[in-house]
């Protein structure tokens, strides 16, 4: 089992550096479980990248769902991330519902169906982001559910991340900016998949940033009631404010990737770990 957890650590260190750094601020005895959870998140988040057809992606995601329901036992031992995740679920008595919600959310990634409404985007972010924070916090804080805090933190983190990944999604023809927000500003789906950026698209993206900021403020208001042990689960959100700020600068082009130097990202996480109120700024 040590090899399985070591595999998860290597995977997260290489492919999700930000979350890997946040685990360093968790107690050592809890880090393997966090790394297993984040490795699982990586496995399901990158399904779109490694399959050529939506059906193949569905099959991969269903495998993970079956595994959480107690099936595929004979195959789990050969999959280090699955083995480490199940061991962590058992150790911390984590219910599978939120983990299965993570999988369900990622089914939306598999094709180029657009996000139709803000409500749909919030539901997606609840499953794909808020649930991850909630499960991580449960492991760190003896099963405590941080509820509304994980909701607002997760939605802010997801919105900022999707906005940062806008150029990647546009190149694939995938539209995460809700169609109702685009329509409200006179933009169409086609504006979100090919440049140059129109004023209407800029206005729609600005509205989405406002929603992200609203969730950051709501999370900030709830932070004082959070158990200190849960703070490492929230640390990935410390990068959301800086990401949004980069987009609010003059000359921002949504079809160009935003680059934040690794040392700046590390410094922001470190400062947030020392002063948690910085997480949501």
CSV table of N, CA, C and O in Angstrom, one decimal, residues 128-221:
chain,number,residue,atom,x,y,z
A,128,UNK,N,-17.7,19.1,-9.1
A,128,UNK,CA,-16.3,19.0,-9.5
A,128,UNK,C,-15.4,19.7,-8.6
A,128,UNK,O,-14.2,19.3,-8.6
A,129,UNK,N,-15.8,20.7,-7.8
A,129,UNK,CA,-14.8,21.5,-7.1
A,129,UNK,C,-15.2,21.6,-5.6
A,129,UNK,O,-14.4,21.2,-4.7
A,130,UNK,N,-16.4,22.0,-5.3
A,130,UNK,CA,-16.9,22.1,-3.9
A,130,UNK,C,-16.8,20.8,-3.2
A,130,UNK,O,-16.4,20.7,-2.0
A,131,UNK,N,-17.2,19.7,-3.9
A,131,UNK,CA,-17.2,18.4,-3.3
A,131,UNK,C,-15.8,17.9,-2.9
A,131,UNK,O,-15.6,17.3,-1.9
A,132,UNK,N,-14.8,18.3,-3.8
A,132,UNK,CA,-13.5,17.9,-3.5
A,132,UNK,C,-13.0,18.6,-2.2
A,132,UNK,O,-12.3,18.0,-1.4
A,133,UNK,N,-13.3,19.9,-2.1
A,133,UNK,CA,-12.9,20.6,-0.9
A,133,UNK,C,-13.6,20.0,0.4
A,133,UNK,O,-12.9,19.8,1.4
A,134,UNK,N,-14.9,19.7,0.2
A,134,UNK,CA,-15.6,19.2,1.3
A,134,UNK,C,-15.0,17.8,1.8
A,134,UNK,O,-14.9,17.6,3.0
A,135,UNK,N,-14.7,16.9,0.9
A,135,UNK,CA,-14.2,15.6,1.2
A,135,UNK,C,-12.8,15.8,1.9
A,135,UNK,O,-12.5,15.1,2.9
A,136,UNK,N,-12.0,16.7,1.3
A,136,UNK,CA,-10.6,16.9,1.9
A,136,UNK,C,-10.8,17.4,3.3
A,136,UNK,O,-10.0,17.0,4.2
A,137,UNK,N,-11.7,18.3,3.5
A,137,UNK,CA,-11.9,18.9,4.9
A,137,UNK,C,-12.4,17.8,5.8
A,137,UNK,O,-12.0,17.8,7.0
A,138,UNK,N,-13.3,17.0,5.4
A,138,UNK,CA,-13.7,15.9,6.3
A,138,UNK,C,-12.6,15.0,6.7
A,138,UNK,O,-12.6,14.6,7.9
A,139,UNK,N,-11.7,14.7,5.8
A,139,UNK,CA,-10.5,13.9,6.2
A,139,UNK,C,-9.6,14.6,7.2
A,139,UNK,O,-9.1,14.0,8.1
A,140,UNK,N,-9.5,15.9,7.1
A,140,UNK,CA,-8.6,16.7,8.0
A,140,UNK,C,-9.3,17.0,9.3
A,140,UNK,O,-8.6,17.1,10.3
A,141,UNK,N,-10.6,17.2,9.3
A,141,UNK,CA,-11.3,17.7,10.5
A,141,UNK,C,-12.2,16.7,11.1
A,141,UNK,O,-13.3,17.0,11.6
A,142,UNK,N,-11.8,15.4,11.1
A,142,UNK,CA,-12.5,14.3,11.8
A,142,UNK,C,-13.9,14.2,11.4
A,142,UNK,O,-14.8,14.1,12.2
A,143,UNK,N,-14.1,14.2,10.1
A,143,UNK,CA,-15.4,14.0,9.5
A,143,UNK,C,-16.4,15.2,9.5
A,143,UNK,O,-17.5,15.1,9.1
A,144,UNK,N,-15.9,16.3,10.0
A,144,UNK,CA,-16.8,17.5,10.0
A,144,UNK,C,-17.1,18.0,8.6
A,144,UNK,O,-16.2,18.1,7.8
A,145,UNK,N,-18.3,18.3,8.3
A,145,UNK,CA,-18.7,18.9,7.0
A,145,UNK,C,-18.8,20.4,7.2
A,145,UNK,O,-19.5,21.0,8.0
A,146,UNK,N,-17.9,21.1,6.3
A,146,UNK,CA,-17.9,22.5,6.4
A,146,UNK,C,-18.9,23.2,5.5
A,146,UNK,O,-18.9,24.4,5.4
A,147,UNK,N,-19.8,22.4,5.0
A,147,UNK,CA,-21.1,22.9,4.4
A,147,UNK,C,-21.0,24.1,3.4
A,147,UNK,O,-20.3,24.0,2.4
A,148,UNK,N,-21.6,25.2,3.8
A,148,UNK,CA,-21.7,26.4,2.9
A,148,UNK,C,-20.3,26.9,2.6
A,148,UNK,O,-20.1,27.5,1.5
A,149,UNK,N,-19.4,26.8,3.5
A,149,UNK,CA,-18.0,27.3,3.2
A,149,UNK,C,-17.4,26.5,2.0
A,149,UNK,O,-16.8,27.1,1.1
A,150,UNK,N,-17.5,25.2,2.0
A,150,UNK,CA,-17.0,24.4,0.9
A,150,UNK,C,-17.7,24.8,-0.4
A,150,UNK,O,-17.1,24.8,-1.5
A,151,UNK,N,-19.0,25.1,-0.3
A,151,UNK,CA,-19.8,25.4,-1.5
A,151,UNK,C,-19.3,26.7,-2.1
A,151,UNK,O,-19.0,26.7,-3.3
A,152,UNK,N,-19.2,27.8,-1.3
A,152,UNK,CA,-18.8,29.0,-1.9
A,152,UNK,C,-17.3,29.0,-2.3
A,152,UNK,O,-16.9,29.5,-3.4
A,153,UNK,N,-16.4,28.4,-1.5
A,153,UNK,CA,-15.0,28.3,-1.9
A,153,UNK,C,-14.9,27.5,-3.2
A,153,UNK,O,-14.1,27.8,-4.1
A,154,UNK,N,-15.6,26.4,-3.3
A,154,UNK,CA,-15.5,25.5,-4.5
A,154,UNK,C,-16.0,26.2,-5.7
A,154,UNK,O,-15.4,26.0,-6.8
A,155,UNK,N,-17.1,26.9,-5.6
A,155,UNK,CA,-17.6,27.6,-6.8
A,155,UNK,C,-16.6,28.7,-7.2
A,155,UNK,O,-16.4,28.9,-8.4
A,156,UNK,N,-16.1,29.5,-6.3
A,156,UNK,CA,-15.1,30.5,-6.6
A,156,UNK,C,-13.9,29.9,-7.3
A,156,UNK,O,-13.4,30.4,-8.3
A,157,UNK,N,-13.4,28.8,-6.8
A,157,UNK,CA,-12.2,28.1,-7.3
A,157,UNK,C,-12.5,27.6,-8.7
A,157,UNK,O,-11.7,27.7,-9.6
A,158,UNK,N,-13.7,27.0,-8.9
A,158,UNK,CA,-14.0,26.4,-10.2
A,158,UNK,C,-14.2,27.5,-11.2
A,158,UNK,O,-13.7,27.4,-12.4
A,159,UNK,N,-14.9,28.6,-10.9
A,159,UNK,CA,-15.1,29.7,-11.9
A,159,UNK,C,-13.8,30.3,-12.3
A,159,UNK,O,-13.6,30.5,-13.5
A,160,UNK,N,-12.9,30.6,-11.3
A,160,UNK,CA,-11.6,31.1,-11.7
A,160,UNK,C,-10.8,30.2,-12.5
A,160,UNK,O,-10.2,30.6,-13.5
A,161,UNK,N,-10.9,28.9,-12.2
A,161,UNK,CA,-10.1,27.9,-13.0
A,161,UNK,C,-10.7,27.7,-14.4
A,161,UNK,O,-9.9,27.6,-15.4
A,162,UNK,N,-12.0,27.8,-14.6
A,162,UNK,CA,-12.5,27.6,-15.9
A,162,UNK,C,-12.3,28.9,-16.7
A,162,UNK,O,-12.0,28.8,-17.9
A,163,UNK,N,-12.3,30.1,-16.1
A,163,UNK,CA,-11.9,31.3,-16.8
A,163,UNK,C,-10.5,31.2,-17.3
A,163,UNK,O,-10.1,31.7,-18.4
A,164,UNK,N,-9.6,30.7,-16.4
A,164,UNK,CA,-8.2,30.6,-16.7
A,164,UNK,C,-8.0,29.7,-17.9
A,164,UNK,O,-7.1,29.8,-18.7
A,165,UNK,N,-8.8,28.6,-17.9
A,165,UNK,CA,-8.6,27.6,-19.0
A,165,UNK,C,-9.5,27.9,-20.2
A,165,UNK,O,-9.5,27.1,-21.1
A,166,UNK,N,-10.0,29.1,-20.3
A,166,UNK,CA,-10.9,29.5,-21.4
A,166,UNK,C,-10.2,29.2,-22.7
A,166,UNK,O,-10.8,28.7,-23.7
A,167,UNK,N,-8.9,29.6,-22.9
A,167,UNK,CA,-8.3,29.4,-24.2
A,167,UNK,C,-8.2,27.9,-24.6
A,167,UNK,O,-8.4,27.6,-25.8
A,168,UNK,N,-8.0,27.1,-23.6
A,168,UNK,CA,-7.9,25.6,-23.9
A,168,UNK,C,-9.2,25.1,-24.3
A,168,UNK,O,-9.4,24.3,-25.3
A,169,UNK,N,-10.3,25.5,-23.6
A,169,UNK,CA,-11.6,25.0,-23.9
A,169,UNK,C,-12.1,25.6,-25.3
A,169,UNK,O,-12.7,24.9,-26.0
A,170,UNK,N,-11.7,26.8,-25.5
A,170,UNK,CA,-12.1,27.4,-26.8
A,170,UNK,C,-11.5,26.7,-28.0
A,170,UNK,O,-12.2,26.4,-29.0
A,171,UNK,N,-10.3,26.3,-27.8
A,171,UNK,CA,-9.6,25.5,-28.9
A,171,UNK,C,-10.3,24.2,-29.2
A,171,UNK,O,-10.2,23.7,-30.3
A,172,UNK,N,-10.9,23.6,-28.2
A,172,UNK,CA,-11.6,22.3,-28.3
A,172,UNK,C,-13.0,22.5,-28.8
A,172,UNK,O,-13.7,21.5,-29.0
A,173,UNK,N,-13.5,23.7,-28.7
A,173,UNK,CA,-14.9,24.0,-29.1
A,173,UNK,C,-15.8,23.8,-27.9
A,173,UNK,O,-17.0,23.7,-28.0
A,174,UNK,N,-15.3,23.8,-26.7
A,174,UNK,CA,-16.1,23.6,-25.5
A,174,UNK,C,-16.4,24.9,-24.8
A,174,UNK,O,-15.4,25.7,-24.6
A,175,UNK,N,-17.6,25.1,-24.5
A,175,UNK,CA,-18.0,26.4,-23.9
A,175,UNK,C,-18.5,26.2,-22.5
A,175,UNK,O,-19.6,25.6,-22.3
A,176,UNK,N,-17.8,26.7,-21.5
A,176,UNK,CA,-18.2,26.7,-20.1
A,176,UNK,C,-18.9,28.0,-19.7
A,176,UNK,O,-19.5,28.0,-18.7
A,177,UNK,N,-18.7,29.0,-20.5
A,177,UNK,CA,-19.4,30.3,-20.1
A,177,UNK,C,-20.9,30.0,-20.4
A,177,UNK,O,-21.3,29.7,-21.6
A,178,UNK,N,-21.8,30.2,-19.4
A,178,UNK,CA,-23.2,29.8,-19.7
A,178,UNK,C,-23.8,30.6,-20.8
A,178,UNK,O,-23.6,31.8,-21.0
A,179,UNK,N,-24.6,29.9,-21.6
A,179,UNK,CA,-25.2,30.6,-22.7
A,179,UNK,C,-26.2,31.7,-22.3
A,179,UNK,O,-26.3,32.7,-23.0
A,180,UNK,N,-26.8,31.6,-21.1
A,180,UNK,CA,-27.6,32.6,-20.7
A,180,UNK,C,-26.9,33.9,-20.4
A,180,UNK,O,-27.3,35.0,-20.6
A,181,UNK,N,-25.7,33.8,-19.9
A,181,UNK,CA,-24.8,34.9,-19.6
A,181,UNK,C,-24.3,35.5,-20.9
A,181,UNK,O,-24.4,36.8,-21.1
A,182,UNK,N,-23.9,34.7,-21.9
A,182,UNK,CA,-23.5,35.2,-23.2
A,182,UNK,C,-24.7,36.0,-23.8
A,182,UNK,O,-24.5,37.1,-24.3
A,183,UNK,N,-25.9,35.4,-23.8
A,183,UNK,CA,-27.0,36.0,-24.4
A,183,UNK,C,-27.3,37.4,-23.8
A,183,UNK,O,-27.7,38.3,-24.5
A,184,UNK,N,-27.2,37.4,-22.5
A,184,UNK,CA,-27.5,38.6,-21.7
A,184,UNK,C,-26.7,39.8,-22.2
A,184,UNK,O,-27.1,41.0,-22.1
A,185,UNK,N,-25.5,39.5,-22.7
A,185,UNK,CA,-24.6,40.6,-23.1
A,185,UNK,C,-24.5,40.6,-24.7
A,185,UNK,O,-23.6,41.3,-25.2
A,186,UNK,N,-25.4,40.0,-25.4
A,186,UNK,CA,-25.4,40.0,-26.8
A,186,UNK,C,-24.3,39.2,-27.5
A,186,UNK,O,-24.0,39.4,-28.7
A,187,UNK,N,-23.7,38.2,-26.8
A,187,UNK,CA,-22.7,37.4,-27.3
A,187,UNK,C,-23.4,36.0,-27.7
A,187,UNK,O,-24.4,35.6,-27.2
A,188,UNK,N,-22.7,35.3,-28.6
A,188,UNK,CA,-23.2,34.0,-29.0
A,188,UNK,C,-22.1,32.9,-28.7
A,188,UNK,O,-21.0,33.3,-28.4
A,189,UNK,N,-22.6,31.7,-28.8
A,189,UNK,CA,-21.6,30.6,-28.5
A,189,UNK,C,-20.4,30.7,-29.4
A,189,UNK,O,-19.3,30.5,-29.0
A,190,UNK,N,-20.6,31.1,-30.6
A,190,UNK,CA,-19.4,31.2,-31.6
A,190,UNK,C,-18.4,32.2,-31.1
A,190,UNK,O,-17.2,32.1,-31.4
A,191,UNK,N,-18.8,33.2,-30.4
A,191,UNK,CA,-17.9,34.2,-29.9
A,191,UNK,C,-16.9,33.6,-28.9
A,191,UNK,O,-15.8,34.1,-28.7
A,192,UNK,N,-17.3,32.5,-28.2
A,192,UNK,CA,-16.5,31.9,-27.1
A,192,UNK,C,-15.6,30.8,-27.6
A,192,UNK,O,-14.9,30.2,-26.8
A,193,UNK,N,-15.6,30.5,-28.9
A,193,UNK,CA,-14.7,29.5,-29.4
A,193,UNK,C,-13.8,30.0,-30.5
A,193,UNK,O,-13.0,29.2,-31.0
A,194,UNK,N,-13.8,31.3,-30.8
A,194,UNK,CA,-12.8,31.8,-31.8
A,194,UNK,C,-12.6,33.3,-31.6
A,194,UNK,O,-13.6,34.0,-31.4
A,195,UNK,N,-11.4,33.7,-31.7
A,195,UNK,CA,-11.1,35.1,-31.5
A,195,UNK,C,-11.3,35.9,-32.8
A,195,UNK,O,-11.6,35.3,-33.9
A,196,UNK,N,-11.1,37.2,-32.8
A,196,UNK,CA,-10.7,37.9,-31.6
A,196,UNK,C,-11.9,38.1,-30.7
A,196,UNK,O,-13.0,38.0,-31.1
A,197,UNK,N,-11.6,38.5,-29.4
A,197,UNK,CA,-12.6,38.6,-28.4
A,197,UNK,C,-13.5,39.9,-28.7
A,197,UNK,O,-12.9,41.0,-29.0
A,198,UNK,N,-14.8,39.7,-28.7
A,198,UNK,CA,-15.6,40.9,-28.9
A,198,UNK,C,-15.9,41.6,-27.6
A,198,UNK,O,-15.8,41.0,-26.5
A,199,UNK,N,-16.4,42.8,-27.7
A,199,UNK,CA,-16.8,43.5,-26.4
A,199,UNK,C,-17.9,42.8,-25.7
A,199,UNK,O,-18.0,42.7,-24.5
A,200,UNK,N,-18.8,42.1,-26.5
A,200,UNK,CA,-19.9,41.3,-25.8
A,200,UNK,C,-19.3,40.1,-25.0
A,200,UNK,O,-19.8,39.8,-23.9
A,201,UNK,N,-18.3,39.5,-25.6
A,201,UNK,CA,-17.7,38.4,-24.9
A,201,UNK,C,-17.0,38.9,-23.6
A,201,UNK,O,-17.1,38.3,-22.5
A,202,UNK,N,-16.3,40.0,-23.7
A,202,UNK,CA,-15.6,40.6,-22.6
A,202,UNK,C,-16.6,40.9,-21.5
A,202,UNK,O,-16.3,40.6,-20.3
A,203,UNK,N,-17.8,41.4,-21.8
A,203,UNK,CA,-18.8,41.7,-20.8
A,203,UNK,C,-19.3,40.4,-20.2
A,203,UNK,O,-19.5,40.4,-18.9
A,204,UNK,N,-19.5,39.4,-20.9
A,204,UNK,CA,-20.0,38.1,-20.4
A,204,UNK,C,-18.9,37.5,-19.4
A,204,UNK,O,-19.3,37.0,-18.3
A,205,UNK,N,-17.7,37.6,-19.8
A,205,UNK,CA,-16.6,37.1,-18.9
A,205,UNK,C,-16.5,37.9,-17.6
A,205,UNK,O,-16.2,37.4,-16.6
A,206,UNK,N,-16.7,39.2,-17.8
A,206,UNK,CA,-16.7,40.1,-16.6
A,206,UNK,C,-17.8,39.7,-15.6
A,206,UNK,O,-17.6,39.7,-14.4
A,207,UNK,N,-19.0,39.4,-16.2
A,207,UNK,CA,-20.0,39.0,-15.3
A,207,UNK,C,-19.7,37.7,-14.5
A,207,UNK,O,-19.9,37.6,-13.3
A,208,UNK,N,-19.1,36.8,-15.2
A,208,UNK,CA,-18.7,35.5,-14.6
A,208,UNK,C,-17.7,35.7,-13.5
A,208,UNK,O,-17.7,35.1,-12.4
A,209,UNK,N,-16.8,36.7,-13.7
A,209,UNK,CA,-15.8,37.0,-12.7
A,209,UNK,C,-16.5,37.6,-11.5
A,209,UNK,O,-16.1,37.4,-10.3
A,210,UNK,N,-17.5,38.4,-11.7
A,210,UNK,CA,-18.3,39.0,-10.6
A,210,UNK,C,-18.9,37.9,-9.7
A,210,UNK,O,-18.9,38.0,-8.5
A,211,UNK,N,-19.4,36.9,-10.4
A,211,UNK,CA,-20.0,35.7,-9.7
A,211,UNK,C,-18.9,35.1,-8.8
A,211,UNK,O,-19.1,34.7,-7.7
A,212,UNK,N,-17.7,34.9,-9.4
A,212,UNK,CA,-16.6,34.3,-8.7
A,212,UNK,C,-16.3,35.1,-7.5
A,212,UNK,O,-16.0,34.6,-6.4
A,213,UNK,N,-16.2,36.4,-7.6
A,213,UNK,CA,-15.9,37.3,-6.5
A,213,UNK,C,-16.9,37.3,-5.5
A,213,UNK,O,-16.6,37.3,-4.2
A,214,UNK,N,-18.2,37.1,-5.9
A,214,UNK,CA,-19.3,37.0,-4.9
A,214,UNK,C,-19.1,35.8,-4.0
A,214,UNK,O,-19.3,35.8,-2.8
A,215,UNK,N,-18.7,34.7,-4.6
A,215,UNK,CA,-18.5,33.5,-3.9
A,215,UNK,C,-17.3,33.6,-2.9
A,215,UNK,O,-17.3,33.1,-1.8
A,216,UNK,N,-16.3,34.3,-3.4
A,216,UNK,CA,-15.1,34.5,-2.5
A,216,UNK,C,-15.5,35.3,-1.3
A,216,UNK,O,-15.1,35.0,-0.2
A,217,UNK,N,-16.3,36.4,-1.5
A,217,UNK,CA,-16.7,37.2,-0.3
A,217,UNK,C,-17.6,36.3,0.6
A,217,UNK,O,-17.5,36.4,1.8
A,218,UNK,N,-18.5,35.5,0.1
A,218,UNK,CA,-19.3,34.7,0.9
A,218,UNK,C,-18.5,33.7,1.7
A,218,UNK,O,-18.7,33.4,2.9
A,219,UNK,N,-17.5,33.1,1.1
A,219,UNK,CA,-16.6,32.2,1.8
A,219,UNK,C,-15.8,32.9,2.9
A,219,UNK,O,-15.6,32.4,4.0
A,220,UNK,N,-15.4,34.1,2.6
A,220,UNK,CA,-14.6,34.9,3.6
A,220,UNK,C,-15.5,35.1,4.8
A,220,UNK,O,-15.0,35.0,6.0
A,221,UNK,N,-16.8,35.4,4.7
A,221,UNK,CA,-17.6,35.6,5.8
A,221,UNK,C,-17.8,34.4,6.6
A,221,UNK,O,-18.2,34.5,7.8
